[in-house]
Coordinates of C-alpha atoms and ligand atoms in Angstrom, one line a residue:
M1 CA 26.4 -9.0 3.6
P2 CA 24.9 -12.2 5.0
L3 CA 21.7 -11.5 6.5
A4 CA 22.9 -12.8 10.0
R5 CA 25.5 -10.2 10.2
R6 CA 23.2 -7.0 9.6
I7 CA 23.2 -5.1 12.8
C8 CA 20.0 -3.5 13.9
G9 CA 19.7 -0.5 16.2
G10 CA 16.1 -1.5 17.5
A11 CA 17.3 -4.4 19.3
V12 CA 20.1 -2.2 21.0
L13 CA 17.9 0.2 22.6
A14 CA 15.0 -1.8 23.7
L15 CA 15.2 -2.3 27.3
V16 CA 11.7 -4.0 27.8
V17 CA 11.9 -7.4 29.0
A18 CA 9.3 -9.7 28.0
L19 CA 8.1 -11.1 31.3
A20 CA 4.6 -12.1 30.1
L21 CA 3.6 -13.9 27.1
P22 CA 0.8 -11.9 25.2
A23 CA -2.5 -13.4 25.0
P24 CA -3.3 -14.7 21.5
A25 CA -4.8 -12.3 19.5
P26 CA -8.5 -12.8 18.8
A27 CA -9.1 -13.8 15.2
A28 CA -10.9 -11.1 13.3
S29 CA -14.2 -11.9 11.5
A30 CA -15.5 -10.3 8.3
N31 CA -19.1 -10.3 9.8
V32 CA -17.9 -8.6 12.9
A33 CA -16.6 -6.1 10.6
A34 CA -19.6 -5.8 8.7
L35 CA -21.4 -5.1 11.6
Q36 CA -19.0 -2.4 13.0
S37 CA -19.2 -0.8 9.5
A38 CA -22.8 -0.3 9.9
L39 CA -22.6 0.9 13.4
T40 CA -20.1 3.3 12.5
A41 CA -22.4 4.6 9.8
L42 CA -25.2 5.2 12.4
H43 CA -22.6 7.0 14.8
L44 CA -22.9 4.2 17.3
Y45 CA -19.4 2.7 17.0
R46 CA -16.4 5.0 17.2
G47 CA -13.6 2.2 17.4
F48 CA -11.9 0.7 14.6
V49 CA -13.2 -1.6 12.2
D50 CA -11.1 -4.2 13.0
G51 CA -13.5 -7.6 12.9
I52 CA -12.8 -8.1 16.3
S53 CA -15.9 -8.2 18.8
G54 CA -15.2 -6.4 21.9
P55 CA -16.7 -4.3 24.6
L56 CA -16.8 -1.1 22.1
T57 CA -19.0 -3.1 19.6
R58 CA -21.2 -4.8 22.0
S59 CA -22.1 -1.4 23.8
A60 CA -22.8 -0.1 20.4
V61 CA -25.1 -3.0 19.6
I62 CA -26.9 -2.3 22.9
R63 CA -27.2 1.4 21.8
F64 CA -28.7 0.5 18.8
Q65 CA -31.1 -2.3 20.2
R66 CA -32.4 0.0 22.8
R67 CA -32.8 2.8 20.1
R68 CA -35.0 0.6 18.1
G69 CA -36.7 -1.3 21.0
L70 CA -35.3 -4.5 20.4
L71 CA -34.4 -7.3 22.8
V72 CA -31.4 -5.8 24.5
D73 CA -28.7 -8.7 24.4
G74 CA -25.7 -6.9 22.9
I75 CA -25.6 -9.7 20.2
A76 CA -26.4 -8.9 16.7
G77 CA -29.1 -11.6 15.9
P78 CA -31.3 -11.9 12.9
Q79 CA -33.7 -9.4 14.5
T80 CA -30.9 -6.8 15.0
R81 CA -29.7 -7.3 11.6
R82 CA -33.0 -6.7 10.1
A83 CA -33.4 -3.7 11.8
L84 CA -30.0 -2.4 10.2
G85 CA -31.9 -2.4 7.0
R86 CA -29.9 -2.2 3.8
R87 CA -26.7 -2.4 5.9
G88 CA -27.7 -5.6 7.7
R89 CA -28.2 -7.6 4.6
P90 CA -27.7 -9.6 2.6
P91 CA -25.4 -12.3 4.3
L92 CA -21.8 -12.7 2.7
G93 CA -21.9 -15.2 0.0
K94 CA -25.8 -14.9 -0.8
R95 CA -25.0 -13.1 -4.1
V96 CA -22.5 -12.4 -6.6
M97 CA -21.3 -8.7 -5.6
R98 CA -20.5 -6.1 -8.2
L99 CA -19.9 -2.5 -8.8
G100 CA -22.9 -0.4 -7.4
H101 CA -23.8 -3.1 -5.0
F102 CA -24.2 -2.0 -1.3
G103 CA -24.8 -3.9 2.0
W104 CA -23.6 -6.0 4.7
D105 CA -21.7 -8.5 2.5
V106 CA -20.0 -5.7 0.7
A107 CA -18.6 -4.4 4.0
A108 CA -17.5 -8.1 4.8
L109 CA -15.9 -8.3 1.5
Q110 CA -14.1 -4.9 1.8
F111 CA -12.8 -6.0 5.3
L112 CA -11.4 -9.2 3.8
L113 CA -9.6 -7.3 0.8
L114 CA -8.1 -4.9 3.4
R115 CA -6.8 -7.4 5.7
R116 CA -5.2 -8.9 2.8
G117 CA -3.6 -5.9 1.5
Y118 CA -5.6 -5.0 -1.5
G119 CA -6.6 -1.7 -0.5
P120 CA -10.6 -1.4 -1.0
G121 CA -10.7 1.9 0.3
R122 CA -13.1 2.3 3.5
V123 CA -15.2 -0.4 4.8
D124 CA -18.5 1.2 4.4
G125 CA -20.6 -1.5 2.4
A126 CA -20.6 0.4 -0.9
F127 CA -18.8 -1.3 -3.9
G128 CA -17.3 1.8 -5.6
R129 CA -14.3 2.0 -7.8
L130 CA -11.8 1.5 -5.1
T131 CA -13.3 -1.8 -4.1
H132 CA -13.7 -3.0 -7.9
R133 CA -10.2 -2.2 -8.3
A134 CA -9.2 -4.2 -5.0
V135 CA -11.2 -7.3 -6.3
L136 CA -9.3 -7.3 -9.5
R137 CA -6.0 -7.2 -7.7
A138 CA -6.9 -9.8 -5.4
Q139 CA -8.3 -12.1 -8.3
R140 CA -4.9 -11.6 -10.4
A141 CA -2.9 -12.1 -7.3
R142 CA -4.6 -15.1 -6.4
G143 CA -4.9 -16.8 -9.8
L144 CA -8.7 -16.5 -9.8
T145 CA -11.0 -15.3 -13.0
V146 CA -10.2 -11.5 -13.0
D147 CA -13.8 -10.4 -13.6
G148 CA -14.3 -8.0 -10.9
L149 CA -17.3 -9.9 -9.3
A150 CA -17.0 -11.2 -5.9
G151 CA -18.6 -14.5 -5.8
Q152 CA -18.0 -17.7 -3.8
Q153 CA -14.7 -18.2 -5.1
T154 CA -13.3 -14.8 -4.5
I155 CA -14.8 -14.8 -1.0
G156 CA -13.5 -18.1 -0.3
S157 CA -10.0 -17.3 -1.5
L158 CA -9.9 -14.5 0.5
R159 CA -11.2 -15.9 3.6
G160 CA -8.9 -18.9 3.5
R161 CA -5.9 -19.1 5.7
S162 CA -3.0 -18.6 3.6
V163 CA -0.6 -19.2 6.4
S164 CA -0.4 -21.8 9.0
S165 CA 0.4 -19.6 11.6
G166 CA -1.8 -17.2 13.6
P167 CA -4.7 -15.0 12.9
G168 CA -2.9 -12.9 10.4
R169 CA -3.9 -9.5 12.5
F170 CA -1.0 -7.6 10.8
L171 CA -0.2 -7.5 7.1
R172 CA 3.6 -7.7 6.1
P173 CA 4.9 -4.2 5.8
V174 CA 7.1 -5.1 2.8
P175 CA 7.2 -8.1 0.3
G176 CA 9.9 -10.7 1.0
P177 CA 11.2 -13.1 3.3
I178 CA 12.4 -12.4 7.0
G179 CA 16.1 -12.2 7.7
D180 CA 16.9 -12.0 11.3
G181 CA 14.0 -13.1 13.4
F182 CA 12.7 -12.1 16.7
G183 CA 14.8 -13.0 19.6
A184 CA 18.2 -13.4 17.7
R185 CA 20.9 -12.9 19.9
R186 CA 22.7 -9.4 19.5
R187 CA 26.0 -8.0 20.8
G188 CA 26.2 -7.5 24.5
G189 CA 23.7 -10.4 25.1
R190 CA 20.7 -8.5 24.0
R191 CA 18.3 -10.1 22.0
H192 CA 16.5 -9.0 18.7
Q193 CA 13.0 -7.1 19.5
G194 CA 11.6 -7.5 16.1
V195 CA 12.1 -9.1 12.7
D196 CA 14.1 -7.6 9.7
F197 CA 13.0 -7.6 6.5
P198 CA 16.3 -7.2 4.0
V199 CA 14.7 -5.6 1.2
S200 CA 16.2 -2.9 -1.4
Y201 CA 16.6 1.0 -0.5
G202 CA 13.5 2.7 -1.2
T203 CA 11.3 -0.1 -1.1
R204 CA 7.6 1.0 -0.1
V205 CA 6.7 0.3 3.3
G206 CA 2.7 -0.1 4.3
A207 CA 1.3 0.1 7.4
A208 CA 0.4 -3.6 8.8
A209 CA -3.0 -2.7 10.1
P210 CA -5.5 0.1 10.6
G211 CA -4.3 2.5 13.2
T212 CA -3.1 6.0 14.2
T213 CA 0.4 7.0 13.8
I214 CA 1.7 8.1 17.0
F215 CA 5.5 8.8 16.1
A216 CA 6.9 9.9 12.7
A217 CA 10.5 11.4 13.2
P218 CA 14.0 10.6 13.5
N219 CA 14.9 8.4 16.6
Y220 CA 18.6 9.4 17.7
G221 CA 19.0 6.1 19.8
G222 CA 19.6 3.8 16.8
Y223 CA 15.9 3.3 15.2
G224 CA 16.7 6.0 12.6
H225 CA 13.9 7.6 11.0
L226 CA 11.2 5.9 12.7
V227 CA 7.1 5.0 12.4
V228 CA 5.1 3.9 15.4
I229 CA 1.3 3.2 14.8
Q230 CA -1.2 2.5 17.5
H231 CA -3.6 -0.2 16.9
P232 CA -6.6 -1.4 19.0
L233 CA -6.0 -3.7 21.8
G234 CA -3.0 -2.2 23.1
Y235 CA -0.7 -3.2 19.9
T236 CA 2.0 -1.0 18.2
T237 CA 4.0 -1.5 15.3
W238 CA 7.3 -0.1 14.9
Y239 CA 9.0 0.7 11.3
A240 CA 12.7 1.6 11.8
H241 CA 15.8 2.9 9.6
L242 CA 13.4 4.2 7.0
S243 CA 15.2 6.3 4.4
R244 CA 11.8 8.7 4.1
I245 CA 8.8 9.2 6.3
T246 CA 5.5 9.8 4.6
S247 CA 3.2 9.6 7.7
W248 CA 2.8 12.0 10.6
A249 CA 1.8 11.6 14.1
G250 CA -2.1 11.8 14.2
E251 CA -2.5 10.3 10.9
R252 CA -5.1 7.8 10.7
V253 CA -3.9 4.8 8.6
D254 CA -5.6 1.7 7.0
G255 CA -3.5 -1.5 6.5
G256 CA -1.6 -0.7 3.4
T257 CA -1.4 3.1 3.7
R258 CA 2.1 4.0 2.7
I259 CA 4.1 5.4 5.8
G260 CA 7.6 5.6 4.3
Y261 CA 10.4 4.1 2.4
V262 CA 13.2 1.4 3.5
G263 CA 16.4 2.9 4.4
S264 CA 19.5 2.7 6.7
T265 CA 19.2 5.2 9.1
G266 CA 20.3 4.9 12.6
Y267 CA 22.3 1.9 13.8
S268 CA 22.3 -0.1 10.7
T269 CA 24.6 -1.6 8.3
G270 CA 22.6 -1.8 5.0
P271 CA 19.1 -1.1 3.9
H272 CA 16.5 -3.2 5.6
L273 CA 13.4 -2.8 7.5
H274 CA 13.2 -3.6 11.0
F275 CA 9.6 -4.1 12.2
E276 CA 8.6 -4.6 15.8
V277 CA 5.2 -5.3 17.2
R278 CA 4.6 -4.6 20.8
R279 CA 1.7 -5.4 23.1
Y280 CA 1.4 -2.8 25.8
N281 CA 4.8 -2.0 25.0
T282 CA 6.3 -5.3 25.4
P283 CA 7.7 -6.6 22.3
V284 CA 6.3 -9.7 20.9
D285 CA 7.4 -12.2 17.9
P286 CA 5.4 -10.6 14.9
V287 CA 5.6 -13.8 12.7
P288 CA 2.5 -15.9 14.4
L289 CA 0.5 -12.5 14.3
M290 CA 1.4 -11.8 10.4
S291 CA -0.7 -13.0 7.3
S292 CA 1.0 -13.9 4.0
A293 CA -0.4 -10.8 2.5
V294 CA 1.5 -7.8 2.0
A295 CA 0.8 -4.1 2.6
A296 CA 1.8 -3.0 -0.5
S297 CA -1.1 -1.7 -2.3
A298 CA -2.4 1.2 -0.4
G299 CA -5.7 2.7 -1.3
G300 CA -8.3 4.8 0.0
R301 CA -8.8 8.6 0.4
R302 CA -6.3 8.6 3.1
A303 CA -3.6 7.4 0.9
R304 CA -4.2 10.0 -1.6
T305 CA -4.7 12.9 0.8
K306 CA -1.5 11.9 2.4
L307 CA 1.3 15.0 2.8
E308 CA 4.0 14.8 0.4
C309 CA 6.8 17.0 2.1
R310 CA 9.7 16.9 -0.3
G311 CA 11.6 19.2 1.8
R312 CA 9.1 22.0 2.4
T313 CA 6.6 22.7 5.0
D314 CA 3.2 24.5 4.2
P315 CA 1.2 24.8 7.4
V316 CA -1.8 25.9 5.5
K317 CA -2.2 22.3 4.2
A318 CA -1.5 20.7 7.3
P319 CA -3.8 17.9 7.8
R320 CA -6.3 18.0 10.7
G321 CA -4.8 16.2 13.6
S322 CA -1.3 16.2 12.7
S323 CA 1.3 17.2 15.1
W324 CA 2.9 20.4 14.1
I325 CA 6.3 19.5 15.6
A326 CA 6.4 16.1 13.9
R327 CA 5.4 17.5 10.5
E328 CA 8.2 20.2 10.5
R329 CA 10.6 17.5 11.7
L330 CA 9.3 15.3 9.1
C331 CA 9.8 18.1 6.2
R332 CA 13.3 19.2 7.4
W333 CA 14.9 16.2 5.7
Ligands
ZN1 ZN1 16.1 -5.3 13.5

């Protein structure tokens, strides 16, 4: 079936009219992510390690500076970074990072790997086996020397813009090109509220960015089996028509964590992923916000502890913070 003929329920349902253009998403920085990672370890920062400097990051820096008797300006300058000790050094690019290393540069590297969809595990500054494997995957995918050592070449490749559009805040949830784009006309004069990836049934779907799953259940209005993830800065991502859901309401996900598989549930004429990005519930065009990297290779502890339903429920093993109702519905299929 031609891509243009695919009919997708997401667009039929959505009633939100985009009255205001969203503010451009701020560019994420690996150094900000390293700072957030250090402040998280000190229990001063409770936000997402998203590389975006906002009020939460700033107030965490201020708390740290107060605690250590530094000049309180909310800016992580050389003095503040020195006071962070092992977590504040060395700068990214100063050394060739390898298995066993620890520090600021490793956290920055992990963030770059995460953003590109290589699944380095947590952004915690510790170059462990997951990070090592992620470096190998990245080097292989980018045509670099595959040695597991993260030096200038690897960092430069991960840092470089691989797309001319946008800051690449979101990974592509599945591989492959986009079929129907955002704003395409639909029957009844409606507009398509997301983009469609025409990929085969059963393709693994990865979370486009770190966040928390807030909906993971059938939607009877047209989206079919639907997962919605809440991200910082008022963003949500929507993954519709799934054949199977592997996330649950309340799950914290990283970019690349598997959340389900492509299907054709709901108003859909063939297997595809309908992907939406909303800002404060207003659908926006995902394309300028997406990097070229695919959220295909999930890594980290979260991915491994993920609930596998396979048609049965087991309340004893319910993950902390998961919604009972969502789980039960999830597991009933
Ligand atoms: Zn669609």
